[in-house]
mmCIF file of C-alpha atoms in Angstrom:
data_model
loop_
_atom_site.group_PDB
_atom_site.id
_atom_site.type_symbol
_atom_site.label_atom_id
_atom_site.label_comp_id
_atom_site.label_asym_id
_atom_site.label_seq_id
_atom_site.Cartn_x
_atom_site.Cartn_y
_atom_site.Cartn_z
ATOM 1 C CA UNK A 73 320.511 -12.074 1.180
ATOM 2 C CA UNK A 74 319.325 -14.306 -1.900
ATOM 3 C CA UNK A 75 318.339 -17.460 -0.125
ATOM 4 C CA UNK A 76 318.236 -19.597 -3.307
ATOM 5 C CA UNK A 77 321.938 -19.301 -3.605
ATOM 6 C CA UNK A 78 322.704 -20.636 0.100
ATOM 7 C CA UNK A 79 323.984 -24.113 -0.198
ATOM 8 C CA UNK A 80 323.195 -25.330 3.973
ATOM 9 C CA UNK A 81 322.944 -28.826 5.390
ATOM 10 C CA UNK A 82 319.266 -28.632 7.153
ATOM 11 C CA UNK A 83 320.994 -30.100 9.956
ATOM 12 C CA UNK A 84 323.495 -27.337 10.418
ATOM 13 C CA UNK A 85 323.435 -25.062 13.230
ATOM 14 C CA UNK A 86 325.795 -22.000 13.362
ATOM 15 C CA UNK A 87 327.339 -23.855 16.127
ATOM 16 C CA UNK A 88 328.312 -26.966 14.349
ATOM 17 C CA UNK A 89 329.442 -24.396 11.199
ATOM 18 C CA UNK A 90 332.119 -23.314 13.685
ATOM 19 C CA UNK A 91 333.781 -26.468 15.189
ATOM 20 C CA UNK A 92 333.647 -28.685 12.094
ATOM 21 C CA UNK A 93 337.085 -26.717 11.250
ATOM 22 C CA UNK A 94 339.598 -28.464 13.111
ATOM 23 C CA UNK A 95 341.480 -25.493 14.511
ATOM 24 C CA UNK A 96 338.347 -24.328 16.730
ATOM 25 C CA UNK A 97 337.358 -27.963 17.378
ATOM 26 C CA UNK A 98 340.675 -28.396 19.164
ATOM 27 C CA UNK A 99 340.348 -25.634 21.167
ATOM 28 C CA UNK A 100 336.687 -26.754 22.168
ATOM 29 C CA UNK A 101 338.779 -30.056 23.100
ATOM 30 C CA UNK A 102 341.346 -28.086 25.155
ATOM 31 C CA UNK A 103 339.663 -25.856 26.822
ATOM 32 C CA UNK A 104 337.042 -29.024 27.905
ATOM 33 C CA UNK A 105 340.285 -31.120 29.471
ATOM 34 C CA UNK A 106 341.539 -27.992 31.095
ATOM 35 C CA UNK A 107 338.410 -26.935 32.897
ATOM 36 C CA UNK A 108 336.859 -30.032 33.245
ATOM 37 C CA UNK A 109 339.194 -32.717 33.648
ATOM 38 C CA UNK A 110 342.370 -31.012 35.173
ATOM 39 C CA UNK A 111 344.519 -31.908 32.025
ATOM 40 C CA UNK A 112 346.590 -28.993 30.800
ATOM 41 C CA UNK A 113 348.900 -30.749 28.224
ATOM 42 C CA UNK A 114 346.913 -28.525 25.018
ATOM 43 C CA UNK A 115 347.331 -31.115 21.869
ATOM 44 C CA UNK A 116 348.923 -29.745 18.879
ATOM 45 C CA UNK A 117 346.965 -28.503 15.875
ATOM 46 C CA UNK A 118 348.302 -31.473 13.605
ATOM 47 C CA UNK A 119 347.453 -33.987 16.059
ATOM 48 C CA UNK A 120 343.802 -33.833 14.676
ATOM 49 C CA UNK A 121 344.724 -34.535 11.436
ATOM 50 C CA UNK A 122 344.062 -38.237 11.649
ATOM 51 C CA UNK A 123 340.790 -37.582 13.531
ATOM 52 C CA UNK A 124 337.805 -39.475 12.132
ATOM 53 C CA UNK A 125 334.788 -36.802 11.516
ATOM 54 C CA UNK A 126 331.333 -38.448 11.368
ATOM 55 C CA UNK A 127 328.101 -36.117 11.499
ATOM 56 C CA UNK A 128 324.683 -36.599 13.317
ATOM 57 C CA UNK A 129 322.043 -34.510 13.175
ATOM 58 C CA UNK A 130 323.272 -30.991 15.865
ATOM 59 C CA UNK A 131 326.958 -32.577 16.394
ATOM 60 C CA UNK A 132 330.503 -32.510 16.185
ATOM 61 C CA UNK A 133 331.677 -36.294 16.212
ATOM 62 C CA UNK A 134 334.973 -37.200 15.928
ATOM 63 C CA UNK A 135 337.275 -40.701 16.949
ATOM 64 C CA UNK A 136 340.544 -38.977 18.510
ATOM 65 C CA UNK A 137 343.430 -40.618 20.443
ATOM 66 C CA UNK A 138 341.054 -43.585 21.375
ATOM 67 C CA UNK A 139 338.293 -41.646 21.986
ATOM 68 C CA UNK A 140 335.033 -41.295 20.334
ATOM 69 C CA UNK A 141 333.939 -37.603 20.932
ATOM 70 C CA UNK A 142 330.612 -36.631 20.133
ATOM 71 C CA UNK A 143 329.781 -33.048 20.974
ATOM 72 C CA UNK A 144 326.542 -31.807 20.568
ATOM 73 C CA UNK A 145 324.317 -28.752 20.575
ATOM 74 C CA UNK A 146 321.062 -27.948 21.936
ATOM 75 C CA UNK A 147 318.771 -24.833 22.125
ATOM 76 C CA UNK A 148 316.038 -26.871 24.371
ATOM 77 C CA UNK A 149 315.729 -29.012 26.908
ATOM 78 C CA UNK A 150 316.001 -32.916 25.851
ATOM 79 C CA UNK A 151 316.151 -35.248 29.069
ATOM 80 C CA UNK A 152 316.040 -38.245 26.709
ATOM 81 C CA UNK A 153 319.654 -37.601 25.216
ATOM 82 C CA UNK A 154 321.298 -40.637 26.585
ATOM 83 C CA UNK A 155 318.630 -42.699 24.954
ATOM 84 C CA UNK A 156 319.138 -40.837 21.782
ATOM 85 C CA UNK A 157 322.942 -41.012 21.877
ATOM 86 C CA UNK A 158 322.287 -44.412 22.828
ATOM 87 C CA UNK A 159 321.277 -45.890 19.216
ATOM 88 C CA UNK A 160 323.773 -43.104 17.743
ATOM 89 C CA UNK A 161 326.669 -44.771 19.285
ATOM 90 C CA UNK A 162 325.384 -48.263 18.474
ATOM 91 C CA UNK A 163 325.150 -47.439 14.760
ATOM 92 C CA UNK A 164 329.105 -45.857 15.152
ATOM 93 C CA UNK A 165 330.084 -48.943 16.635
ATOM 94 C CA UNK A 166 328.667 -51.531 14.670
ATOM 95 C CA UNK A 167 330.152 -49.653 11.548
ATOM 96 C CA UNK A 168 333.634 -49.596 13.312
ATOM 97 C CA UNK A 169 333.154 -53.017 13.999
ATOM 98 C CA UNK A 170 331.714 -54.778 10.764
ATOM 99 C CA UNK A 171 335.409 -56.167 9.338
ATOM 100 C CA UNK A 172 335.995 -57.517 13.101
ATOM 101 C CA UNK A 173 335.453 -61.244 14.327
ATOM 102 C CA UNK A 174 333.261 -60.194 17.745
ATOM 103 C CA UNK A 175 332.841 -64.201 18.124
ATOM 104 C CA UNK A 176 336.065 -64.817 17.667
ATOM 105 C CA UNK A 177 339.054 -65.488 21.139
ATOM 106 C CA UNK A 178 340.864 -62.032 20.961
ATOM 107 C CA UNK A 179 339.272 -58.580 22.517
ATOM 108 C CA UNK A 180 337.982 -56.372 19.862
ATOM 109 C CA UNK A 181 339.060 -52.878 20.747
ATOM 110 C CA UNK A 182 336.805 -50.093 20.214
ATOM 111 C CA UNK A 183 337.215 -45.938 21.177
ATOM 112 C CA UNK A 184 335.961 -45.197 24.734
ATOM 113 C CA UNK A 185 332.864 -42.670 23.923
ATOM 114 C CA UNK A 186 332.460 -39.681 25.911
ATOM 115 C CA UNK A 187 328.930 -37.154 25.015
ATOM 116 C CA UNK A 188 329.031 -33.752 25.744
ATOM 117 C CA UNK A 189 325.786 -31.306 25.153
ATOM 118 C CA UNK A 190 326.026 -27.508 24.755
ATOM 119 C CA UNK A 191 323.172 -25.844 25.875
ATOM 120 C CA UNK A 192 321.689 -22.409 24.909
ATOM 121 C CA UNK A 193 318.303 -22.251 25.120
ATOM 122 C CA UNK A 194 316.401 -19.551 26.826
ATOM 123 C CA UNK A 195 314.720 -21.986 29.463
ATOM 124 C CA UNK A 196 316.569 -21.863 32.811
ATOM 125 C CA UNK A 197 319.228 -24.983 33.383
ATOM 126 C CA UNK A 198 321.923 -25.597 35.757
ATOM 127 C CA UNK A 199 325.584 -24.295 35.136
ATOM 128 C CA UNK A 200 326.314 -28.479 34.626
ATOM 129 C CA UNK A 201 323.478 -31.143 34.686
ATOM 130 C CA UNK A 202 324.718 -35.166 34.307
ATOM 131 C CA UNK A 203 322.041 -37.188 32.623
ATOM 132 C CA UNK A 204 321.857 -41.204 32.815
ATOM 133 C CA UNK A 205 320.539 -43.343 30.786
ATOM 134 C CA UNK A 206 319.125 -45.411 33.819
ATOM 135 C CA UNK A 207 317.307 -42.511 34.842
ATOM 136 C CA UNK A 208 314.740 -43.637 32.381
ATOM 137 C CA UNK A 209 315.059 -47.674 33.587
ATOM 138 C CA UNK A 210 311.383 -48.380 34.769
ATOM 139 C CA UNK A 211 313.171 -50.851 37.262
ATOM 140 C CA UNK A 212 317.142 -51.696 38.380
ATOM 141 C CA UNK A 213 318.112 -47.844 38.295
ATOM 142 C CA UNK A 214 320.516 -48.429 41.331
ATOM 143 C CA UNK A 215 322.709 -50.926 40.032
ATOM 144 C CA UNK A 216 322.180 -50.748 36.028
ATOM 145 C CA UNK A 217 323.778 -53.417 33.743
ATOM 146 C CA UNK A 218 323.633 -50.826 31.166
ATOM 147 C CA UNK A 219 324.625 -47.325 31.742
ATOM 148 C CA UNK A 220 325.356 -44.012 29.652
ATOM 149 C CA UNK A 221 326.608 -40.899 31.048
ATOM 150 C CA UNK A 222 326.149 -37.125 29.298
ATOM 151 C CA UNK A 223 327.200 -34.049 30.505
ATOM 152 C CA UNK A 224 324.963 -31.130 29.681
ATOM 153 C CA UNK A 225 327.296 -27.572 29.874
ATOM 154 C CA UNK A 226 324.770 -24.268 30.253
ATOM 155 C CA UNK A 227 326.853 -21.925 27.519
ATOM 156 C CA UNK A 228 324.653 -19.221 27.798
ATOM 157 C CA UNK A 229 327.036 -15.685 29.119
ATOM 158 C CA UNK A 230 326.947 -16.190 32.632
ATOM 159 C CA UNK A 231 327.623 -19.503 33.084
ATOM 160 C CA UNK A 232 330.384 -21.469 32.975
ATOM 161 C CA UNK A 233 332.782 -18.237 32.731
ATOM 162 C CA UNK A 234 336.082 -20.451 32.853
ATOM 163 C CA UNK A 235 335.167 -22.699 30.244
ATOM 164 C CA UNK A 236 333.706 -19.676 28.112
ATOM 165 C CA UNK A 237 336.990 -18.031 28.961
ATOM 166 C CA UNK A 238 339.536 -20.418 28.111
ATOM 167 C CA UNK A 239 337.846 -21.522 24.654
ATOM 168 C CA UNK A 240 337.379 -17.244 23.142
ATOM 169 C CA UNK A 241 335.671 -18.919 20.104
ATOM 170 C CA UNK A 242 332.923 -20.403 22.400
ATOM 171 C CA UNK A 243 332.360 -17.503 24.456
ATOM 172 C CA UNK A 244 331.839 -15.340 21.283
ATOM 173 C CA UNK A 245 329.345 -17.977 19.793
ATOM 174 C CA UNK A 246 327.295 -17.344 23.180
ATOM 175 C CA UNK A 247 327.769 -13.332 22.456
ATOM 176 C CA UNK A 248 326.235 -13.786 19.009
ATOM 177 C CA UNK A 249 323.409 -15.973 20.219
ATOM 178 C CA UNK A 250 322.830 -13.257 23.101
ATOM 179 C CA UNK A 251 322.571 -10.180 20.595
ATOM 180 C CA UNK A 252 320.567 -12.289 18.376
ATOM 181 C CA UNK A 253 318.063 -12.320 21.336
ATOM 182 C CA UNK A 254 318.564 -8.403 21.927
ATOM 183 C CA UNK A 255 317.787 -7.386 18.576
ATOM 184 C CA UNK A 256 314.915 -9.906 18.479
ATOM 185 C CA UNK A 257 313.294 -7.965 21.078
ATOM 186 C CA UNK A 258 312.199 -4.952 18.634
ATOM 187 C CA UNK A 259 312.323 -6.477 15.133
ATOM 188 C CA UNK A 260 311.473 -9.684 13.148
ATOM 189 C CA UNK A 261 313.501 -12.024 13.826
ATOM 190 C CA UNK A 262 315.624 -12.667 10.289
ATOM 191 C CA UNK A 263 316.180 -9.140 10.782
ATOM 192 C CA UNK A 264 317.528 -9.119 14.169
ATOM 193 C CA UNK A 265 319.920 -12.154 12.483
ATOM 194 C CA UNK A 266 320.651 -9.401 9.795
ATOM 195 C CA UNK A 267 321.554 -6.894 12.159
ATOM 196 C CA UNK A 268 323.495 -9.472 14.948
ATOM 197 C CA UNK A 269 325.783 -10.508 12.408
ATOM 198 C CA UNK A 270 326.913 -7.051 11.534
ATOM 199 C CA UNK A 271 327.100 -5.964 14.945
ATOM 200 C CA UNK A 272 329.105 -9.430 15.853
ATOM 201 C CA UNK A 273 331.544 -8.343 12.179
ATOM 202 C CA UNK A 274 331.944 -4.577 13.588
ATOM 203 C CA UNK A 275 333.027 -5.882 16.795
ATOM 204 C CA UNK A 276 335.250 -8.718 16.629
ATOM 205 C CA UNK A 277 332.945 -11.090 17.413
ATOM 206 C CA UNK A 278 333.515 -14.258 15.632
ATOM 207 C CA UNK A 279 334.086 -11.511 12.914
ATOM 208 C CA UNK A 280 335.990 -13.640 10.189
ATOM 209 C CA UNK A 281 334.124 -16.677 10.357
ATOM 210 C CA UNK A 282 331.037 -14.541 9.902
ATOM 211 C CA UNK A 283 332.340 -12.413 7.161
ATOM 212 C CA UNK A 284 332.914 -15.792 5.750
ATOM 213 C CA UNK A 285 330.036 -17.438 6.216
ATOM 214 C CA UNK A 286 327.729 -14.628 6.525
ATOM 215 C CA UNK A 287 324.953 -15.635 4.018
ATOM 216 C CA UNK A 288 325.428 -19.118 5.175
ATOM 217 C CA UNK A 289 325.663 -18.519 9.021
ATOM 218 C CA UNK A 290 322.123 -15.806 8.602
ATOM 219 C CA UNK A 291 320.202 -18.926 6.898
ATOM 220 C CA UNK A 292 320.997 -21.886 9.345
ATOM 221 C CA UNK A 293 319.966 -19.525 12.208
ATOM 222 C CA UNK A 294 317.009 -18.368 11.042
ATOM 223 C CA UNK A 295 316.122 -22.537 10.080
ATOM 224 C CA UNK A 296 317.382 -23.416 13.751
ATOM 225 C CA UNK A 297 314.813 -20.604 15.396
ATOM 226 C CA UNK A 298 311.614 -21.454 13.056
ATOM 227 C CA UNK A 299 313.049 -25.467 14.225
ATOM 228 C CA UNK A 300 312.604 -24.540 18.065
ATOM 229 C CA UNK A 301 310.063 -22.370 17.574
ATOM 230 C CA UNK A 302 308.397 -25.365 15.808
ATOM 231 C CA UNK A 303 309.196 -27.991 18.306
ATOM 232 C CA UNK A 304 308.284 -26.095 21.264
ATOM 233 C CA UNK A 305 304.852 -25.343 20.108
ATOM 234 C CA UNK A 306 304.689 -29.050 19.314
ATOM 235 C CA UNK A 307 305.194 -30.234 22.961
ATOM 236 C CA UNK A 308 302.995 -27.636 24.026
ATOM 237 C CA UNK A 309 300.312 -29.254 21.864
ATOM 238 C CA UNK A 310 301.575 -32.968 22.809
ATOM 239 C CA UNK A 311 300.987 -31.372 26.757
ATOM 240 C CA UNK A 312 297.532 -30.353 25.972
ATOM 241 C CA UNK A 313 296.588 -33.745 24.510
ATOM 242 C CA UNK A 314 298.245 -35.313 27.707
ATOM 243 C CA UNK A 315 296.255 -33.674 29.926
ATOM 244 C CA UNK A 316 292.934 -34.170 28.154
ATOM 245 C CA UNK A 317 293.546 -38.222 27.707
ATOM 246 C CA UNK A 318 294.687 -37.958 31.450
ATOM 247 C CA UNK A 319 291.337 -36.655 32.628
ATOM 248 C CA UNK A 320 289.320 -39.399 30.359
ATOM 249 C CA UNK A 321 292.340 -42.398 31.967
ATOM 250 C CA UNK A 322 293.572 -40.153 35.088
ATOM 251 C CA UNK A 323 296.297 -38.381 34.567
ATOM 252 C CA UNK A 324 299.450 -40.092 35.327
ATOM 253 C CA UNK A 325 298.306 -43.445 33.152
ATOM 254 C CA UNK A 326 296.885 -40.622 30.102
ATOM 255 C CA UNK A 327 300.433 -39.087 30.411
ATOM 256 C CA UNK A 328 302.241 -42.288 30.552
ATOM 257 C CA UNK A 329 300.806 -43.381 27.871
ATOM 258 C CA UNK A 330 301.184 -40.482 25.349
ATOM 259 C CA UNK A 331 305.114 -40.538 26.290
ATOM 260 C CA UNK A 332 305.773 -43.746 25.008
ATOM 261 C CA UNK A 333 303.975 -43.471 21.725
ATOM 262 C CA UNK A 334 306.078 -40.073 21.327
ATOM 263 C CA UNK A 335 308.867 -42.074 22.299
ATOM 264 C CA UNK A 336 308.604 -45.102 19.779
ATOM 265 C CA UNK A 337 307.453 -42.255 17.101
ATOM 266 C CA UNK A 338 310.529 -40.755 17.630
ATOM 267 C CA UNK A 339 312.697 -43.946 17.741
ATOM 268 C CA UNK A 340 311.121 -45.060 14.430
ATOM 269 C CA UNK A 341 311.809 -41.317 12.962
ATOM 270 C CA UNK A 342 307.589 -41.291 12.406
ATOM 271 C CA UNK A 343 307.476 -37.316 11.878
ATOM 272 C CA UNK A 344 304.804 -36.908 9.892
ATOM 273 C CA UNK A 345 302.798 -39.966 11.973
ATOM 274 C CA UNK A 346 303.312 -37.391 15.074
ATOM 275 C CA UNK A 347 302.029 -34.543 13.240
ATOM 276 C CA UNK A 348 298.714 -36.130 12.354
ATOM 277 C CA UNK A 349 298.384 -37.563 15.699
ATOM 278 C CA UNK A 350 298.280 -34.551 16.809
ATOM 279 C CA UNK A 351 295.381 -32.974 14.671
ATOM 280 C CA UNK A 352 293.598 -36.628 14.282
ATOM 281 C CA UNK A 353 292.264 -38.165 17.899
ATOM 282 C CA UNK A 354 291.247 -41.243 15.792
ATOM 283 C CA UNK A 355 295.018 -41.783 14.240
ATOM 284 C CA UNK A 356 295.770 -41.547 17.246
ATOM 285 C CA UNK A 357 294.195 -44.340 18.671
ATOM 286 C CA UNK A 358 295.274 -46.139 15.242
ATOM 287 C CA UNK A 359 298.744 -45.859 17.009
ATOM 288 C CA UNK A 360 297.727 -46.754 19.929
ATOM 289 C CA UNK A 361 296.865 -50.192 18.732
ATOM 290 C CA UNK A 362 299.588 -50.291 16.447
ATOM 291 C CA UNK A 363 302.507 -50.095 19.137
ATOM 292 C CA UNK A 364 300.182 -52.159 21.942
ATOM 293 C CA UNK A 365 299.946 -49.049 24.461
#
């Protein structure tokens, strides 16, 4: 493969490659209302013609039949999703909203947002796993003024067979991510993406969107593994540094502390600030100060 000649979003995942066309996305959407929520009136194909696609980072957004959809994928474990969708869906809404009089008499009408999260990762989750956002209140979590509701489906083979089932082009994204993992076993990894996608082509396996998309598809995976390879190691570290600042504070104040600097890092989009906190103990305590923690 001659990597200088792939043109990929960084943000794309093989995932999103696959249900930005509007043909698998509605079958995604069908399958979800048929095993989820009891619906079985399947939309047409041209009914998402006048969807409105928006994209965000590992998602799939989309404002359909009063709806605003936002289907995202994850390879790790992210309890802080409602928060994140949180200030996604404020951002949608205030640019849906910016033409409207929101002081004025009449009831601005806006798309009733549902999030949905497709895991994959090789950490153990539940089949389904509802996070709130007022499970990270500090106070008022049993009657929150504020509230945000995502649904986390386990998509690894195995789980959630009748949602795998009735969507075919979901179940074979989980059989390519699964021989991606067998062939990583014995070989480097870009290799065992060399050698998944020709096993997936050979077999009908998403076959045409990978002959397709092949070069394209090979790259973003490769970027999405070195990504959760990277992150992983980076919470590791972030763990270490917990525990040592716990033993110098005690350990639930140390550990306390360190999650809300990662957390307003993260809100402000302070990458490289986390990296060097993470080498630096004195930068560190530079942020520290700076966020009053």
């Amino acid at each position: 493969m001659n990597k200088s000649n792939v043109q990929r979003n960084q943000k794309d995942t093989v995932f999103r490659m696959l249900f930005q066309e509007k043909e698998n996305l509605l079958s995604l959407y069908n399958a979800l209302n048929k095993t989820t929520y009891a619906d079985t009136d399947n939309l047409e194909i041209t009914t998402l013609e006048n969807a409105v696609y928006m994209n965000y980072k590992n998602d799939v957004s989309f404002v359909f039949d009063s709806r605003l959809l936002i289907y995202e994928h994850q390879s790790t474990v992210n309890p802080n999703m409602p928060l994140r969708d949180l200030t996604y869906v404020t951002k949608v809404l205030q640019g849906r909203t910016k033409d409207q009089n929101l002081y004025g008499t009449s009831l601005v009408k806006i798309p009733a947002p549902k999030f949905i999260v497709f895991y994959n990762g090789v950490d153990f989750q539940p089949e389904l796993q509802i996070l709130k956002l007022s499970d990270a209140f500090e106070t008022d979590r049993e009657q929150p003024q504020l509230e945000l509701i995502v649904s986390v489906y386990n998509i690894n083979l195995g789980h959630n067979t009748e949602l795998l089932d009735t969507c075919h082009l979901l179940k074979e994204y989980a059989q390519y991510v699964e021989q991606v993992r067998i062939f990583a076993k014995n070989m480097p990894f870009a290799d065992a993406v060399e050698c998944a996608v020709t096993h997936c082509i050979d077999n009908g396996i998403l076959a045409e969107f990978l002959s397709r998309n092949r070069a394209e598809a090979i790259a973003v995976s490769i970027f999405e593994y070195n990504e959760e390879k990277h992150m992983r190691s980076e919470r590791e570290e972030w763990h270490k540094i917990g525990l040592e600042e716990g033993r110098k504070e005690g350990l639930k104040a140390g550990e306390q502390r360190l999650s809300q600097l990662i957390q307003a890092l993260l809100h402000a989009g302070r990458t490289e600030d986390m990296q060097l906190a993470l080498s630096n103990p004195e930068y560190r305590e530079k942020l520290y100060r700076e966020y009053n923690l």
